Structures are given as C-alpha cells and as structure tokens.
Short mmCIF file of C-alpha atoms and ligand atoms in Angstrom, two decimals:
data_model
loop_
_atom_site.label_atom_id
_atom_site.label_comp_id
_atom_site.label_asym_id
_atom_site.label_seq_id
_atom_site.Cartn_x
_atom_site.Cartn_y
_atom_site.Cartn_z
CA MET A 23 -0.09 -0.01 0.06
CA SER A 24 1.43 3.47 -1.00
CA SER A 25 1.62 6.27 1.50
CA ARG A 26 -1.02 8.15 -0.44
CA HIS A 27 -3.32 4.91 0.03
CA ILE A 28 -2.50 4.79 3.68
CA ALA A 29 -3.40 8.43 4.10
CA LEU A 30 -6.60 7.93 2.17
CA ALA A 31 -7.51 4.90 4.26
CA LEU A 32 -6.82 6.91 7.65
CA ALA A 33 -9.07 9.66 6.29
CA VAL A 34 -11.75 7.34 5.50
CA ILE A 35 -11.43 5.64 9.12
CA GLY A 36 -11.43 9.19 10.38
CA VAL A 37 -14.67 10.00 8.87
CA LEU A 38 -16.47 6.87 9.95
CA ALA A 39 -15.08 7.39 13.32
CA SER A 40 -16.24 10.91 13.72
CA SER A 41 -19.76 9.91 12.35
CA ALA A 42 -19.92 7.11 14.87
CA ILE A 43 -19.02 9.52 17.63
CA ALA A 44 -21.51 11.99 16.41
CA GLN A 45 -24.05 9.45 16.76
CA ASP A 46 -23.14 8.66 20.31
CA GLN A 47 -23.82 12.14 21.44
CA PRO A 48 -27.24 12.78 22.77
CA ILE A 49 -29.74 14.59 20.41
CA THR A 50 -32.45 16.63 22.17
CA ILE A 51 -35.80 17.45 20.47
CA LYS A 52 -38.06 20.17 21.93
CA ALA A 53 -41.61 20.51 21.00
CA ALA A 54 -44.80 22.37 22.09
CA ALA A 55 -46.07 19.02 23.47
CA ALA A 56 -45.55 15.40 23.07
CA PHE A 57 -48.28 12.57 22.87
CA ASP A 58 -46.49 9.52 24.13
CA GLY A 59 -48.94 7.01 22.14
CA ARG A 60 -50.09 5.66 25.41
CA GLY A 61 -52.48 8.35 26.42
CA ARG A 62 -50.24 10.66 28.28
CA VAL A 63 -49.44 14.21 27.02
CA VAL A 64 -46.18 15.97 28.09
CA PRO A 65 -46.30 19.81 27.59
CA ASP A 66 -43.30 21.76 26.52
CA ALA A 67 -41.66 18.48 25.99
CA ILE A 68 -37.95 17.49 25.56
CA VAL A 69 -36.95 14.01 24.10
CA THR A 70 -33.25 12.76 24.42
CA VAL A 71 -32.20 10.25 21.79
CA GLN A 72 -28.93 8.49 21.75
CA ARG A 73 -27.54 5.70 19.50
CA GLY A 74 -30.99 5.35 17.96
CA ARG A 75 -32.81 5.06 21.06
CA ILE A 76 -35.00 7.15 23.28
CA VAL A 77 -33.33 7.93 26.43
CA GLY A 78 -36.03 9.80 28.18
CA ILE A 79 -38.84 12.26 28.03
CA ALA A 80 -39.55 15.21 30.06
CA THR A 81 -40.99 18.79 30.43
CA GLY A 82 -38.14 20.78 28.93
CA GLY A 83 -35.93 23.34 30.46
CA ALA A 84 -34.42 26.44 28.93
CA ALA A 85 -31.33 24.66 27.52
CA PRO A 86 -31.21 24.82 23.53
CA ALA A 87 -32.16 21.77 21.74
CA THR A 88 -30.64 20.13 18.66
CA TYR A 89 -33.99 20.10 17.01
CA ASP A 90 -36.04 22.84 18.19
CA LEU A 91 -39.77 22.09 17.15
CA ARG A 92 -41.53 24.82 19.04
CA GLY A 93 -45.27 25.05 18.22
CA LEU A 94 -45.18 21.60 16.90
CA THR A 95 -46.72 18.19 18.47
CA LEU A 96 -44.43 15.23 18.87
CA LEU A 97 -45.68 11.80 18.41
CA PRO A 98 -44.25 8.28 18.07
CA GLY A 99 -43.66 7.15 14.58
CA LEU A 100 -47.16 5.99 13.05
CA ILE A 101 -47.61 2.44 12.34
CA ASP A 102 -49.98 0.88 9.45
CA THR A 103 -50.52 -2.73 9.82
CA HIS A 104 -52.03 -3.11 6.44
CA VAL A 105 -50.29 -1.84 3.15
CA HIS A 106 -49.72 -3.27 -0.32
CA LEU A 107 -46.49 -1.36 -0.96
CA ASP A 108 -45.99 -3.14 -4.37
CA THR A 109 -49.31 -1.63 -5.92
CA HIS A 110 -49.07 1.43 -7.94
CA PHE A 111 -50.20 3.11 -11.23
CA GLY A 112 -47.90 2.12 -13.96
CA LYS A 113 -46.71 3.81 -17.05
CA ASP A 114 -50.16 3.98 -18.58
CA GLY A 115 -51.79 5.11 -15.47
CA ARG A 116 -53.35 1.58 -14.85
CA ALA A 117 -53.42 0.23 -11.32
CA GLU A 118 -51.49 -2.91 -12.49
CA SER A 119 -47.96 -4.06 -13.27
CA LYS A 120 -48.26 -5.85 -16.73
CA GLY A 121 -45.47 -5.55 -19.03
CA GLU A 122 -43.03 -4.00 -16.31
CA THR A 123 -39.55 -5.16 -15.87
CA PRO A 124 -38.77 -6.32 -12.13
CA SER A 125 -36.53 -3.54 -11.73
CA GLN A 126 -39.35 -1.18 -12.65
CA SER A 127 -41.72 -2.75 -10.30
CA ILE A 128 -39.25 -2.78 -7.27
CA LEU A 129 -38.61 1.12 -8.00
CA TYR A 130 -42.42 1.62 -7.75
CA GLU A 131 -42.42 -0.29 -4.46
CA ALA A 132 -39.33 1.98 -3.10
CA GLU A 133 -41.19 5.02 -4.10
CA ASN A 134 -44.30 3.97 -2.04
CA ALA A 135 -41.89 3.15 0.90
CA TYR A 136 -40.51 6.75 0.50
CA VAL A 137 -43.85 8.66 0.34
CA THR A 138 -45.21 6.58 3.24
CA LEU A 139 -42.08 7.32 5.48
CA MET A 140 -42.31 11.07 4.52
CA ALA A 141 -46.11 10.89 5.76
CA GLY A 142 -44.94 9.96 9.25
CA PHE A 143 -45.36 6.23 8.92
CA THR A 144 -42.05 4.67 10.35
CA THR A 145 -43.30 1.05 10.34
CA VAL A 146 -45.68 -0.73 7.80
CA GLN A 147 -46.92 -4.24 7.38
CA SER A 148 -47.00 -5.08 3.70
CA ILE A 149 -49.72 -7.83 3.07
CA GLY A 150 -47.98 -8.70 0.93
CA SER A 151 -45.78 -9.30 -2.12
CA PRO A 152 -42.39 -11.23 -2.86
CA LEU A 153 -41.06 -7.78 -3.78
CA ASP A 154 -41.29 -6.82 -0.12
CA VAL A 155 -38.38 -9.02 0.84
CA ASP A 156 -35.55 -7.17 -0.96
CA VAL A 157 -37.14 -3.73 -0.14
CA ARG A 158 -37.24 -4.77 3.59
CA ALA A 159 -33.76 -5.66 3.34
CA ALA A 160 -32.57 -2.50 1.65
CA ILE A 161 -34.64 -0.42 4.13
CA ALA A 162 -33.07 -2.34 7.09
CA ARG A 163 -29.49 -1.82 5.70
CA GLY A 164 -30.19 2.06 5.77
CA VAL A 165 -29.53 2.56 2.08
CA LEU A 166 -33.18 3.00 1.17
CA ALA A 167 -35.52 5.58 2.84
CA GLY A 168 -38.68 3.89 3.85
CA PRO A 169 -40.72 2.66 6.93
CA ARG A 170 -39.34 -0.48 8.95
CA LEU A 171 -41.24 -3.20 6.82
CA LEU A 172 -42.71 -6.40 7.61
CA THR A 173 -44.39 -8.69 5.22
CA SER A 174 -46.48 -11.77 4.71
CA ILE A 175 -44.80 -12.39 1.05
CA ARG A 176 -47.69 -14.60 -0.43
CA PRO A 177 -51.03 -15.08 0.83
CA VAL A 178 -53.01 -18.33 1.77
CA ASN A 179 -56.37 -18.86 0.15
CA GLU A 180 -58.99 -21.73 -0.53
CA ASN A 181 -56.71 -22.97 -3.28
CA THR A 182 -53.63 -23.30 -1.38
CA GLY A 183 -54.76 -26.94 -0.81
CA THR A 184 -55.69 -29.45 2.19
CA PRO A 185 -55.07 -28.46 5.72
CA ASP A 186 -51.90 -30.55 5.48
CA GLU A 187 -50.69 -28.71 2.32
CA ILE A 188 -51.66 -25.31 4.06
CA ARG A 189 -49.38 -26.20 7.09
CA ALA A 190 -46.45 -26.98 4.44
CA PHE A 191 -47.17 -23.80 2.75
CA VAL A 192 -46.87 -21.87 6.19
CA ARG A 193 -43.60 -23.66 7.03
CA LYS A 194 -42.17 -22.50 3.56
CA LEU A 195 -43.26 -18.82 4.15
CA LYS A 196 -41.40 -18.97 7.51
CA ALA A 197 -38.38 -20.31 5.85
CA ASP A 198 -38.56 -17.52 3.32
CA GLY A 199 -38.62 -14.92 5.85
CA ALA A 200 -42.22 -13.88 6.30
CA ASP A 201 -43.04 -11.74 9.19
CA LEU A 202 -46.71 -12.98 9.36
CA VAL A 203 -49.34 -15.12 7.24
CA LYS A 204 -51.99 -13.29 5.39
CA LEU A 205 -55.09 -15.57 4.77
CA PHE A 206 -58.11 -15.01 2.51
CA ALA A 207 -61.02 -16.50 4.46
CA SER A 208 -63.61 -14.62 2.24
CA LYS A 209 -64.33 -13.01 -0.95
CA SER A 210 -63.41 -9.40 -1.89
CA SER A 211 -66.20 -7.08 -0.54
CA ARG A 212 -66.82 -6.12 -4.34
CA GLU A 213 -67.91 -9.94 -4.80
CA GLY A 214 -70.14 -10.05 -1.63
CA GLY A 215 -67.46 -11.13 0.87
CA THR A 216 -68.88 -14.74 1.43
CA GLN A 217 -66.52 -17.28 3.32
CA THR A 218 -64.04 -19.07 0.68
CA MET A 219 -61.71 -21.19 3.08
CA THR A 220 -63.32 -23.80 5.15
CA ASP A 221 -63.00 -23.49 9.01
CA GLU A 222 -60.49 -26.49 8.89
CA GLN A 223 -58.40 -24.69 6.38
CA VAL A 224 -58.25 -21.50 8.39
CA ALA A 225 -57.54 -23.45 11.76
CA ALA A 226 -54.74 -25.27 9.89
CA ALA A 227 -53.06 -22.03 8.66
CA CYS A 228 -53.52 -20.01 12.00
CA GLY A 229 -52.50 -23.12 14.23
CA GLU A 230 -49.30 -23.89 12.03
CA ALA A 231 -48.37 -20.24 12.08
CA LYS A 232 -48.95 -20.05 15.93
CA SER A 233 -46.60 -22.97 16.50
CA LEU A 234 -43.88 -21.28 14.44
CA ARG A 235 -44.34 -17.78 16.20
CA LEU A 236 -45.95 -16.13 13.23
CA ARG A 237 -48.96 -13.82 13.57
CA THR A 238 -51.94 -14.30 11.19
CA TRP A 239 -53.93 -11.46 9.45
CA VAL A 240 -57.37 -12.86 8.15
CA HIS A 241 -59.19 -10.92 5.54
CA ALA A 242 -62.76 -11.70 6.31
CA HIS A 243 -65.92 -9.85 5.45
CA SER A 244 -68.91 -12.20 6.14
CA PRO A 245 -69.81 -13.12 9.56
CA SER A 246 -69.07 -16.77 9.14
CA SER A 247 -65.53 -16.06 7.81
CA ILE A 248 -64.80 -13.80 10.94
CA ARG A 249 -66.01 -16.48 13.25
CA ALA A 250 -63.91 -19.16 11.47
CA ALA A 251 -60.76 -16.59 11.96
CA VAL A 252 -61.63 -16.37 15.67
CA ASN A 253 -62.50 -20.16 16.24
CA GLY A 254 -59.42 -20.99 14.34
CA GLY A 255 -56.94 -19.00 16.79
CA CYS A 256 -56.11 -16.44 14.34
CA SER A 257 -54.43 -13.00 15.47
CA VAL A 258 -56.28 -10.44 13.66
CA VAL A 259 -59.52 -10.05 11.53
CA THR A 260 -58.97 -7.50 8.75
CA HIS A 261 -61.91 -5.66 7.00
CA GLY A 262 -64.81 -7.22 8.88
CA SER A 263 -67.02 -5.08 6.96
CA GLN A 264 -70.25 -7.20 7.63
CA ALA A 265 -69.40 -7.90 11.19
CA THR A 266 -72.55 -7.83 13.59
CA ALA A 267 -72.70 -7.26 17.06
CA GLN A 268 -72.08 -10.96 17.69
CA GLU A 269 -68.60 -11.13 15.91
CA LEU A 270 -67.49 -7.90 17.43
CA GLN A 271 -68.31 -9.25 20.96
CA LEU A 272 -66.61 -12.59 20.03
CA MET A 273 -63.57 -10.84 18.82
CA ALA A 274 -63.32 -8.68 21.98
CA SER A 275 -64.01 -11.78 24.29
CA ARG A 276 -61.18 -13.76 22.72
CA GLY A 277 -58.64 -11.06 22.40
CA VAL A 278 -58.55 -11.16 18.63
CA TYR A 279 -57.34 -7.81 17.15
CA PHE A 280 -59.80 -5.93 14.75
CA GLU A 281 -58.54 -3.93 11.77
CA PRO A 282 -61.36 -2.28 10.11
CA ASN A 283 -60.61 -0.23 6.96
CA ILE A 284 -63.17 2.38 6.76
CA GLY A 285 -61.74 5.71 5.50
CA LEU A 286 -59.23 5.31 2.76
CA VAL A 287 -59.31 2.07 0.75
CA SER A 288 -62.71 2.40 -0.67
CA GLN A 289 -62.69 6.24 -1.14
CA ASN A 290 -59.38 5.82 -2.92
CA TYR A 291 -60.87 3.27 -5.44
CA LEU A 292 -63.65 5.68 -6.16
CA GLU A 293 -61.44 8.65 -6.49
CA ASN A 294 -59.19 6.79 -8.85
CA ARG A 295 -62.01 4.84 -10.55
CA SER A 296 -60.45 5.48 -14.28
CA HIS A 297 -57.21 3.65 -13.21
CA TYR A 298 -58.83 0.76 -11.75
CA VAL A 299 -61.97 0.13 -13.98
CA GLY A 300 -61.51 -3.04 -16.05
CA ILE A 301 -59.18 -4.77 -13.97
CA GLY A 302 -60.43 -7.95 -12.20
CA ASN A 303 -63.53 -7.24 -10.13
CA PHE A 304 -63.30 -3.54 -10.64
CA ASP A 305 -66.53 -3.44 -12.92
CA ASP A 306 -69.64 -1.37 -12.68
CA GLN A 307 -71.07 -3.72 -10.18
CA GLY A 308 -67.89 -3.71 -8.16
CA PHE A 309 -67.83 0.01 -8.02
CA ALA A 310 -71.72 0.20 -7.19
CA PHE A 311 -70.74 -2.23 -4.24
CA THR A 312 -67.70 -0.02 -3.23
CA GLU A 313 -70.17 2.88 -3.08
CA LYS A 314 -72.64 1.06 -0.80
CA SER A 315 -69.96 -0.39 1.40
CA ILE A 316 -68.64 3.01 2.82
CA PRO A 317 -71.96 3.87 4.83
CA MET A 318 -71.99 0.24 5.85
CA LYS A 319 -68.63 0.03 7.17
CA LEU A 320 -69.08 3.40 8.94
CA ALA A 321 -72.12 1.79 10.72
CA MET A 322 -70.04 -1.31 11.54
CA PHE A 323 -67.27 0.77 13.01
CA LYS A 324 -69.63 2.79 15.18
CA ASN A 325 -71.04 -0.50 16.55
CA ALA A 326 -67.42 -1.77 17.08
CA LEU A 327 -66.67 1.36 19.19
CA LYS A 328 -69.35 0.56 21.55
CA VAL A 329 -67.89 -2.90 22.25
CA THR A 330 -65.92 -2.92 25.74
CA GLY A 331 -62.50 -4.26 25.16
CA LEU A 332 -62.44 -4.55 21.54
CA LYS A 333 -58.83 -3.94 20.45
CA LEU A 334 -59.16 -1.65 17.30
CA ILE A 335 -55.99 -1.47 15.44
CA MET A 336 -55.18 1.10 12.53
CA GLY A 337 -54.58 -0.52 9.19
CA THR A 338 -55.52 1.14 5.86
CA ASP A 339 -55.15 -1.53 3.34
CA ALA A 340 -53.47 1.31 1.16
CA GLY A 341 -53.08 0.40 -2.48
CA ALA A 342 -52.08 2.36 -5.68
CA GLY A 343 -53.17 5.93 -5.15
CA ALA A 344 -53.43 5.76 -1.40
CA HIS A 345 -49.82 5.50 -0.36
CA GLY A 346 -48.85 8.38 1.60
CA ARG A 347 -52.34 9.22 2.53
CA ASN A 348 -52.44 6.59 5.35
CA ALA A 349 -53.27 9.03 7.92
CA GLU A 350 -56.65 9.61 6.18
CA GLU A 351 -58.01 6.42 8.01
CA ILE A 352 -57.20 7.95 11.30
CA ILE A 353 -58.92 11.27 10.27
CA TYR A 354 -61.86 9.72 9.18
CA ARG A 355 -62.29 7.48 12.06
CA VAL A 356 -62.17 10.56 14.42
CA GLN A 357 -63.98 13.10 12.11
CA ILE A 358 -66.73 10.87 10.59
CA GLY A 359 -66.46 7.62 12.87
CA SER A 360 -66.56 9.58 16.18
CA GLN A 361 -63.59 7.94 17.67
CA PRO A 362 -61.89 9.73 20.58
CA ALA A 363 -58.63 11.24 18.93
CA ALA A 364 -56.39 9.77 21.72
CA ALA A 365 -57.93 6.26 21.23
CA ALA A 366 -57.55 6.57 17.30
CA LEU A 367 -53.94 7.75 17.94
CA ALA A 368 -53.02 4.77 20.19
CA GLY A 369 -54.66 2.49 17.63
CA ALA A 370 -52.00 3.89 15.36
CA THR A 371 -49.01 3.74 17.75
CA SER A 372 -48.94 1.59 21.07
CA LEU A 373 -51.82 -0.70 20.25
CA ASN A 374 -50.58 -1.36 16.64
CA ALA A 375 -47.20 -2.05 18.11
CA GLN A 376 -48.62 -4.66 20.30
CA SER A 377 -50.51 -6.35 17.63
CA ILE A 378 -47.22 -6.80 15.47
CA GLU A 379 -45.44 -7.85 18.70
CA LEU A 380 -42.99 -4.84 18.63
CA ARG A 381 -44.21 -3.08 21.73
CA ASP A 382 -40.78 -3.54 23.39
CA ARG A 383 -39.24 -1.37 20.44
CA ILE A 384 -41.73 1.17 18.95
CA GLY A 385 -45.11 2.66 19.22
CA ALA A 386 -44.34 4.91 22.12
CA ILE A 387 -42.06 7.76 23.35
CA ALA A 388 -40.70 6.06 26.39
CA ALA A 389 -36.98 5.31 27.36
CA GLY A 390 -35.40 2.34 25.82
CA LEU A 391 -37.69 2.13 22.66
CA ASP A 392 -36.43 2.90 19.27
CA ALA A 393 -36.22 6.59 18.43
CA ASP A 394 -39.08 6.70 15.83
CA LEU A 395 -40.60 10.15 16.23
CA ILE A 396 -42.62 12.53 14.14
CA ALA A 397 -43.93 16.05 14.62
CA VAL A 398 -47.01 17.65 13.12
CA ALA A 399 -48.12 21.23 12.78
CA GLY A 400 -50.85 21.50 15.31
CA ASP A 401 -52.41 19.47 17.94
CA PRO A 402 -53.78 16.24 16.73
CA LEU A 403 -55.92 15.69 19.90
CA THR A 404 -57.96 18.61 19.04
CA ASP A 405 -57.63 18.75 15.25
CA ILE A 406 -56.93 15.33 14.09
CA THR A 407 -56.06 16.92 10.34
CA ALA A 408 -52.73 17.94 12.00
CA LEU A 409 -51.65 14.42 10.82
CA ARG A 410 -51.73 15.72 7.25
CA ARG A 411 -48.88 18.27 8.29
CA VAL A 412 -46.02 15.94 9.16
CA VAL A 413 -42.85 18.18 9.23
CA PHE A 414 -40.39 16.08 10.81
CA VAL A 415 -39.53 12.52 10.68
CA MET A 416 -36.96 10.48 12.62
CA LYS A 417 -36.44 6.45 12.51
CA ASN A 418 -34.12 4.76 14.60
CA GLY A 419 -32.63 8.25 15.62
CA VAL A 420 -31.86 9.10 11.93
CA VAL A 421 -33.82 12.29 10.58
CA TYR A 422 -35.30 11.70 7.47
CA LYS A 423 -37.48 14.83 7.03
CA ASN A 424 -37.32 18.09 8.66
CA VAL A 425 -39.05 21.02 7.15
CA ALA A 426 -40.21 22.62 10.53
CA PRO A 427 -39.81 26.41 10.13
CA ARG A 428 -36.60 27.75 11.53
CA ARG A 429 -36.86 29.67 14.78
CA PRO A 430 -34.72 32.92 15.53
ZN1 ZN B 513 -55.15 -5.67 1.78
#
C-alpha cells in the first residue's frame, strides 16, 4: 500500500469514526407537546435520543435543543398494519404492473415506501408481495429511505390446498422470511364477501403459524368467515365489513385484534376509478358495491366502538393511489366515525405495536424504545387533520425529514 493509500484509508477511518462519535452524542428534540402513544401528553416536551434509542422524555428546561420544534406536536412514528406497498399506477396510469420489468416494479415499491415514510409512518406491514423481501432488506440496511417493513410475502387462500398442504405452505413462508401470514378467508367485498376457506383450512393455517410464532392476518368480510378466524386461533381480523354485534363481541372476548378499514381504501378506489376500472373485479357492479360499502362500514365501525375491550387497530389497506395518505384512515375514524382522537392515535401507535409484537421496540415515546418520532403542525388531539402536516420524521434516531420552520 502506498503512503497515499494509507493516508486515504486513515482519512476514511477518521470520517467513519467521527460519524460514529457524532451518533453517540445525545440528540435533544423540543416540542410544544408530546403525545406519548399510550395516552399521556407531556407539555413543553424535551425528548433525548442516543444511539438510535429514546433515553427519556421530560418537560423541558431552557437549554437549547438539537432540534427546536416549538409550536409542533411530537408523536411516536405512526404504524400502518396493512398496506400493499407493491401496488401502483404504472406507465399508462393503470393500477397493474403488466409488462413491467422487475426493476421497474421494485422502484415503484421503493417510491411507495419513501412517500409512506415522509407521511410519518415509520413502520408498515405489507400484506404482501414477494418484492417486499428485498425492499425490507434495503430499508433495514439503511440505504433506502422507507418505513421499517414487515411482510407476509404470499397469501394463503382456499386454493392453497388441504389442511396438511396449507401447513407445509406456512412452514415455507416462515423459511422464506415472512413476518406474518395473510389468509383470504372470504371473497372480496366487491364480490359479496362470502366465506371461501373452510373452517378447517383457516384453523390449519393459523395453528401452524402460531406454532412457528408467526402472527396471522385474516381477510374476512362475512360473519361466518370472521367466526372461522376467531375460532381458528388467528391473531387479527381485517376488513370485517359485515361484522355484526355478535362477531364484534366474539373478537373482544377472545382477544382477537380487529382492523377495520373504513376511511381510505374504498374512497381511494372511487377517486381513482379510471385507473382501476376493467381490472379484475373492478367493474360497474364492483364499484356500485364499493359505494354502498362506505356507509355500511361506517355503521359497523360505530358499533365496534361500543364494544368494551375490542382492540381496534389502525390498518388502511392502502394500495395504488393511497400510499402516503395513510393518515386519512385515522382522520376519518375521528371526524366521521366519532372515535376519540386519543384512542385513534393509540390505535396507530402503541396498540398497533402490540398487535405486531413490537411493543418493546416501537409505538411509544418511552425510554429504551427505538427513536421513531414525528412532529406535526398543530395538536392532533384537538384537530386530527394535523396528521396531514407531518414536518419532521426520525426513524431509529436518523432524521429523514425536517421541514419545520426555523426559529430565531
Ligand atoms: Zn389488503
């Protein structure tokens, strides 16, 4: 090695060392208030972060902070338990990926990951696509800006096979690195939502997943498909648009999480009708059903709010056209669904973290947790639309967005 190379090598080591030292220094963030994700509001908050973790949260003193977010509200990074990060409008504006190269498809997914992070979502669960696996790895390496990503890779449905074949399919998912298992236990709501998998198929998938310590997310619209999921020992029911008081009560009593999607997914299909029409079941009849389903889901959600002990988590089912607008689900639940803002925010933070079994790492502003923090302009507890104004995003102690106005 020449002396020039040695000097260069030492210079590189120097830069690496100084950035490592810089990261070791505590970072402080000051805000008008912090909602900690678990129901506590800390006024005049100061949060200390070191080595990617939250060290503490307190009511601030006069000392200057690394990030002065006066006038803003600090929240834990938001979590969406149900997105389809691979879905996008392609070159011709259609909501399908026909004729795309794999690199084009994965770049669309990277774009969706980026806009989702910029919207304040620091963790999402993609339900799910094989593309997620490489995107998850790139985000985890820190080379791609996106939310912490969990994926189900491939779904289980009525055609996966016999209960034994389904168990083998679930073991293969585990071997391929799935974080959870997605089941389609009913038809799409656009096709009436009737049960598709048998009770035995559902129980086989959820039983095998549980033995492998994998969570299960069950797409279920009709009452019987919801009951099959609960009785089959599954973790979460998603959609549940036709849930009656009986199924809502059953989920609550058995501790099954419920993830209704009432404020973004259907509205997005209608707003982007021209991008979807003619693809699969997106026909006139399907759209007519989508229109009808919005008030139906709202009524179901209002019934769900009355059920004591029902764990209502926040997943959007975001697809093409909805990425980066995930908070609209929370806003709708509060403004139209009359859910108290604190409960809706807990649903998207601490309760969501619990549902994905990451409560020891994320979902709250508390000492020891990963430093996933966002700041919004305004107070979301009194004006939930503040979630549309995300001006600061930190994930694992790294700032990905900071467009907060500079203060003198
Ligand atoms: Zn979905």
